[in-house]
C-alpha positions as a printed NumPy array, in Angstrom:
array([[  0.104,   0.062,   0.035],
       [  1.253,   3.591,  -0.714],
       [ -0.092,   7.074,  -0.166],
       [ -2.05 ,   8.974,  -3.091],
       [ -3.918,  12.189,  -3.162],
       [ -7.633,  11.046,  -4.286],
       [-10.193,  13.42 ,  -5.689],
       [-13.727,  12.051,  -5.163],
       [-17.011,  13.789,  -5.589],
       [-19.884,  13.515,  -2.925],
       [-23.351,  12.757,  -3.532],
       [-23.955,  16.537,  -4.383],
       [-21.275,  16.428,  -7.125],
       [-18.803,  18.589,  -5.154],
       [-15.358,  17.249,  -5.411],
       [-12.886,  16.932,  -2.549],
       [ -9.545,  15.773,  -2.232],
       [ -7.494,  13.914,   0.369],
       [ -4.879,  11.453,   0.933],
       [ -5.637,   7.898,   0.982],
       [ -3.734,   4.629,   0.952],
       [ -4.181,   2.406,  -2.355],
       [ -2.299,  -0.395,  -3.722],
       [ -0.691,  -1.258,  -7.137],
       [ -3.906,  -2.973,  -8.362],
       [ -5.668,   0.486,  -8.362],
       [ -3.328,   1.961, -10.696],
       [ -4.486,   1.994, -14.605],
       [ -3.112,  -0.615, -16.603],
       [  0.284,   0.765, -18.658],
       [  3.465,  -0.247, -19.572],
       [  5.858,   1.087, -16.763],
       [  5.428,   1.546, -13.127],
       [  7.407,   4.534, -11.682],
       [  8.344,   5.14 ,  -7.881],
       [  7.391,   8.929,  -7.769],
       [  9.762,  11.039,  -5.709],
       [  8.493,  14.666,  -6.705],
       [  5.784,  16.444,  -8.404],
       [  4.586,  19.891,  -8.708],
       [  1.75 ,  22.251,  -9.13 ],
       [  0.275,  23.917, -12.313],
       [ -2.67 ,  25.816, -13.214],
       [ -4.229,  22.693, -14.621],
       [ -3.659,  20.755, -11.536],
       [ -5.388,  23.339,  -9.629],
       [ -8.362,  22.662, -11.99 ],
       [ -8.166,  18.999, -11.434],
       [ -7.896,  19.3  ,  -7.54 ],
       [-11.298,  21.42 ,  -7.545],
       [-14.034,  21.75 ,  -9.799],
       [-12.282,  19.961, -12.676],
       [-12.477,  22.47 , -15.234],
       [-13.681,  19.801, -17.885],
       [-10.413,  18.267, -17.464],
       [-11.338,  15.334, -15.326],
       [-14.295,  12.97 , -16.535],
       [-13.916,  10.127, -14.321],
       [-13.855,  10.174, -10.271],
       [-12.253,   8.874,  -8.192],
       [ -9.266,  10.503,  -9.699],
       [ -5.451,  11.194,  -8.965],
       [ -4.431,  14.189, -10.094],
       [ -0.654,  15.559, -10.899],
       [ -0.156,  16.384, -14.482],
       [  3.986,  15.973, -13.839],
       [  6.18 ,  13.841, -11.874],
       [  9.794,  12.51 , -11.546],
       [ 11.101,   9.524, -10.482],
       [ 12.903,   5.824, -10.605],
       [ 11.175,   2.8  , -12.71 ],
       [ 10.3  ,   0.322, -10.685],
       [  8.787,  -2.037, -13.259],
       [  8.649,  -1.96 , -17.465],
       [  7.254,  -4.197, -20.085],
       [  9.098,  -1.743, -22.455],
       [ 12.535,  -2.415, -23.646],
       [ 13.285,   1.468, -23.425],
       [ 13.145,   1.328, -19.704],
       [ 14.604,  -0.757, -17.076],
       [ 14.148,  -1.003, -13.157],
       [ 16.451,   1.957, -11.712],
       [ 16.102,   4.409, -14.667],
       [ 15.487,   7.953, -13.755],
       [ 12.611,   9.483, -15.724],
       [ 10.366,  12.596, -16.239],
       [  6.822,  12.972, -17.3  ],
       [  4.974,  15.988, -18.383],
       [  1.856,  16.342, -20.494],
       [  0.036,  13.603, -22.25 ],
       [ -2.945,  14.428, -20.446],
       [ -1.778,  12.597, -17.342],
       [ -3.316,  13.909, -14.207],
       [ -6.338,  14.844, -16.296],
       [ -7.761,  11.765, -18.258],
       [ -4.951,   9.525, -16.628],
       [ -4.041,   9.071, -13.022],
       [ -1.015,  11.134, -12.516],
       [  1.764,  12.043, -10.329],
       [  0.109,  12.759,  -6.825],
       [  0.887,   9.362,  -5.56 ],
       [  3.941,   7.429,  -4.349],
       [  3.681,   5.21 ,  -7.578],
       [  2.29 ,   5.976, -11.011],
       [  1.786,   3.698, -14.059],
       [  1.971,   5.17 , -17.527],
       [  2.695,   4.449, -21.084],
       [  6.353,   4.401, -21.989],
       [  5.823,   6.666, -24.853],
       [  5.021,   9.319, -22.269],
       [  8.216,   9.373, -20.605],
       [ 11.872,  10.682, -21.1  ],
       [ 15.008,  10.02 , -19.654],
       [ 16.109,  12.205, -16.768],
       [ 18.378,  14.65 , -18.553],
       [ 21.987,  14.679, -17.71 ],
       [ 22.795,  17.456, -15.117],
       [ 19.385,  17.35 , -13.357],
       [ 18.113,  15.496, -10.344],
       [ 14.383,  14.385, -10.07 ],
       [ 13.776,  17.223,  -7.618],
       [ 15.021,  20.028, -10.118],
       [ 13.141,  18.316, -12.731],
       [  9.9  ,  18.976, -10.817],
       [ 11.136,  22.671, -10.03 ],
       [ 11.039,  23.027, -13.791],
       [  7.838,  20.952, -14.43 ],
       [  5.417,  21.71 , -17.143],
       [  5.675,  25.182, -16.318],
       [  9.399,  25.391, -17.008],
       [  9.216,  22.806, -20.036],
       [  6.726,  25.136, -21.408],
       [  8.977,  28.101, -20.876],
       [ 11.971,  26.69 , -22.627],
       [  9.606,  25.528, -25.671],
       [  8.742,  29.523, -25.919],
       [ 12.211,  30.488, -25.953],
       [ 13.06 ,  27.841, -28.512],
       [ 10.159,  28.956, -30.578],
       [ 11.086,  32.71 , -30.275],
       [ 14.99 ,  31.869, -31.427],
       [ 13.86 ,  29.664, -34.156],
       [ 12.05 ,  32.935, -35.307],
       [ 15.111,  35.298, -35.178],
       [ 15.285,  36.202, -31.435],
       [ 18.788,  37.164, -30.481],
       [ 20.539,  38.911, -27.266],
       [ 21.216,  42.427, -27.952],
       [ 18.229,  43.36 , -30.426],
       [ 16.006,  44.898, -27.755],
       [ 13.783,  44.22 , -24.765],
       [ 12.046,  40.669, -24.411],
       [  8.496,  40.944, -22.558],
       [  7.37 ,  38.324, -20.187],
       [  3.718,  38.578, -19.036],
       [  2.695,  36.847, -15.833],
       [  6.378,  37.023, -14.863],
       [  5.634,  35.953, -11.27 ],
       [  3.886,  32.774, -12.233],
       [  5.618,  29.291, -13.006],
       [  6.026,  29.839, -16.857],
       [  6.958,  33.547, -16.416],
       [  9.634,  32.976, -13.711],
       [ 11.522,  30.16 , -15.579],
       [ 11.465,  32.315, -18.709],
       [ 12.664,  35.357, -17.027],
       [ 15.587,  33.241, -15.856],
       [ 16.405,  31.463, -18.996],
       [ 16.266,  34.533, -21.251],
       [ 18.205,  36.799, -18.697],
       [ 20.959,  34.096, -18.627],
       [ 21.097,  34.128, -22.714],
       [ 21.736,  37.462, -22.564],
       [ 18.344,  39.264, -23.31 ],
       [ 17.2  ,  42.533, -21.661],
       [ 13.894,  41.112, -19.836],
       [ 10.814,  43.323, -19.023],
       [  8.81 ,  41.4  , -16.516],
       [  4.951,  42.263, -16.477],
       [  3.383,  41.518, -12.865],
       [  0.373,  42.854, -11.021],
       [  1.94 ,  42.084,  -7.717],
       [  4.382,  44.752,  -7.029],
       [  5.654,  43.119,  -4.136],
       [  7.328,  40.456,  -6.481],
       [  9.763,  43.053,  -7.946],
       [ 12.728,  41.87 ,  -5.931],
       [ 12.207,  38.16 ,  -6.791],
       [ 11.783,  39.171, -10.672],
       [ 14.869,  41.202, -10.596],
       [ 16.766,  38.478,  -8.566],
       [ 15.825,  36.09 , -11.531],
       [ 17.293,  38.711, -14.111],
       [ 14.71 ,  41.016, -15.063],
       [ 16.123,  44.277, -15.845],
       [ 12.678,  46.118, -15.999],
       [  9.397,  45.832, -14.174],
       [  6.144,  46.608, -16.153],
       [  3.006,  47.105, -14.079],
       [  0.017,  44.943, -15.339],
       [ -2.126,  48.068, -15.347],
       [  0.152,  49.795, -18.302],
       [ -1.149,  46.851, -20.587],
       [ -4.186,  45.569, -19.099],
       [ -6.584,  47.324, -21.429],
       [ -6.992,  47.529, -25.23 ],
       [ -6.622,  50.545, -27.127],
       [ -8.443,  51.784, -30.345],
       [ -5.215,  52.17 , -32.24 ],
       [ -3.94 ,  48.957, -33.662],
       [ -0.417,  49.621, -33.611],
       [  1.359,  51.675, -30.943],
       [  5.259,  52.376, -30.99 ],
       [  7.553,  49.475, -31.579],
       [  8.856,  48.472, -28.177],
       [  9.379,  44.727, -27.902],
       [ 11.798,  42.453, -29.586],
       [  9.938,  39.16 , -28.445],
       [  7.358,  37.883, -25.99 ],
       [  6.494,  35.288, -23.762],
       [  2.929,  35.726, -22.983],
       [  1.004,  33.492, -20.197],
       [ -2.03 ,  35.724, -20.089],
       [ -3.919,  36.057, -23.123],
       [ -6.824,  38.23 , -23.45 ],
       [ -6.672,  42.048, -23.752],
       [ -2.984,  42.1  , -22.654],
       [ -1.893,  39.766, -25.598],
       [ -3.916,  42.181, -27.909],
       [ -2.338,  45.098, -26.466],
       [  1.385,  43.643, -26.704],
       [  0.564,  42.463, -30.449],
       [  0.409,  46.125, -31.128],
       [  3.889,  47.099, -29.549],
       [  5.921,  44.16 , -31.306],
       [  9.144,  45.331, -33.321],
       [  8.739,  44.667, -37.006],
       [  9.209,  40.851, -37.518],
       [  9.093,  40.164, -33.898],
       [  7.203,  37.019, -32.43 ],
       [  4.878,  36.406, -29.379],
       [  4.935,  32.851, -27.929],
       [  1.538,  32.254, -26.451],
       [  1.547,  30.007, -23.37 ],
       [ -1.495,  30.792, -21.504],
       [ -4.615,  32.442, -20.865],
       [ -4.696,  33.521, -17.268],
       [ -6.466,  36.775, -18.432],
       [ -9.072,  34.985, -20.632],
       [ -9.209,  33.034, -23.864],
       [-10.769,  35.786, -25.961],
       [ -8.401,  38.043, -28.132],
       [ -9.941,  41.358, -28.812],
       [ -7.006,  42.238, -31.611],
       [ -6.921,  43.127, -35.3  ],
       [ -5.056,  41.612, -38.059],
       [ -3.036,  44.782, -38.462],
       [  0.007,  43.922, -36.384],
       [  0.592,  40.678, -38.734],
       [ -0.173,  42.656, -41.918],
       [  2.018,  45.742, -41.397],
       [  4.69 ,  44.771, -38.836],
       [  5.102,  41.002, -39.882],
       [  4.508,  40.155, -36.31 ],
       [  4.276,  36.339, -35.552],
       [  1.988,  34.861, -33.242],
       [  3.538,  31.653, -32.028],
       [  1.171,  28.932, -30.079],
       [  2.914,  26.808, -27.677],
       [  1.692,  23.384, -26.778],
       [  3.5  ,  21.293, -24.164],
       [  1.022,  18.272, -23.813],
       [  1.272,  16.639, -27.002],
       [  4.94 ,  17.648, -28.257],
       [  6.892,  14.824, -30.091],
       [  9.538,  12.969, -28.328],
       [ 12.67 ,  14.544, -30.12 ],
       [ 11.215,  17.957, -29.316],
       [ 10.964,  17.07 , -25.753],
       [ 14.395,  15.859, -25.546],
       [ 15.771,  18.979, -27.242],
       [ 13.787,  20.988, -24.704],
       [ 15.089,  19.184, -21.536],
       [ 18.604,  19.402, -22.892],
       [ 18.401,  23.145, -23.193],
       [ 16.804,  23.278, -19.737],
       [ 19.851,  21.403, -18.201],
       [ 22.24 ,  23.727, -20.163],
       [ 20.409,  27.393, -20.046],
       [ 18.344,  27.542, -16.712],
       [ 20.735,  28.493, -14.086],
       [ 20.212,  26.09 , -11.042],
       [ 20.591,  28.871,  -8.28 ],
       [ 17.762,  31.056,  -9.971],
       [ 15.561,  27.719, -10.207],
       [ 16.176,  27.108,  -6.45 ],
       [ 15.187,  30.57 ,  -5.466],
       [ 11.892,  30.022,  -7.313],
       [ 11.022,  26.87 ,  -5.143],
       [  8.359,  26.272,  -2.694],
       [  8.504,  22.867,  -0.789],
       [  5.027,  20.876,  -0.332],
       [  3.682,  17.527,   0.566],
       [  0.722,  15.768,  -0.624],
       [ -1.592,  17.015,   2.326],
       [ -0.657,  20.809,   1.303],
       [ -2.13 ,  20.164,  -2.351],
       [ -5.859,  21.03 ,  -1.961],
       [ -4.974,  24.449,  -0.47 ],
       [ -2.34 ,  25.037,  -3.237],
       [ -4.791,  24.328,  -5.608],
       [ -7.168,  26.993,  -4.562],
       [ -4.308,  29.168,  -4.448],
       [ -2.819,  28.763,  -7.878],
       [ -6.468,  29.535,  -9.298],
       [ -6.318,  32.867,  -7.623],
       [ -2.923,  33.86 ,  -8.826],
       [ -1.316,  33.58 ,  -5.267],
       [  1.369,  30.99 ,  -6.028],
       [  4.783,  32.342,  -6.717],
       [  7.467,  30.414,  -8.802],
       [  7.426,  26.916,  -8.696],
       [  5.957,  24.404,  -5.818],
       [  7.96 ,  21.194,  -5.501],
       [  5.909,  18.295,  -3.674],
       [  7.825,  15.414,  -2.17 ],
       [  5.126,  12.944,  -2.206],
       [  7.272,  10.741,   0.28 ],
       [  7.299,  13.403,   2.835]])
């Protein structure tokens, strides 16, 4: 028997989460059983811990869209007992039981080997948020982003994706302008490498003009909505925005003018269904280009029993940086 955070619904259909003991026979059928060491908390986890957000279809459920640990049993030749592995995405923790347990059973295709230079705790300090941030930086680079060409904007900068994106971009030599609605996070963001703090209110409303002064040479946007629309009109000629989230809403009240007159690129970043080769490329870049001291500064430790409260907090925008969950604590 081992511990797992189980989300169940009561007779009125209201979800509630608590730590319970389950056995190996309770896990879903799949190729590889992993002894989980660490997981983390993302926005999707907050949804799955609470109302579900349409992501969870069947209860009881074990959330946790990320985990890292050691292979315990494998029916696939690619992995053997003792191998260190990482999982992000593939709707694990949503449609399939996830990492908020001391053991997980998943398809081998969903795993990647733990990259050299990272341990399992660091991998979960990165998690889906950091993995997504690296994918965004790679996409911007693939579309011409280079250090020294002007400031790169990061919206939602104190969140998980924004924190890692800020640290990576600064480490690569970019001037980073960090957007936040929490003035008390300025020291935190400057310690990560931000050279400029942009109050969220400066970008929170759309304007009638489809174009403003050219200001940003690139952008990692975790907010969407009106802020993304506003940012598009401020991008330099030929610059790109990597869209990674919708904390500010899914609607995009924009015009096509920035695309037509300035050649702006809007790049969609999906971390869930990324092909294996690009996953490896991103994790290798993380091990190389994310300073570990900056990563450690983002970390908030937690245990399984802390997760219900943290799920509520992240949905309210009250979690800073990265939460690392020690499932064995």
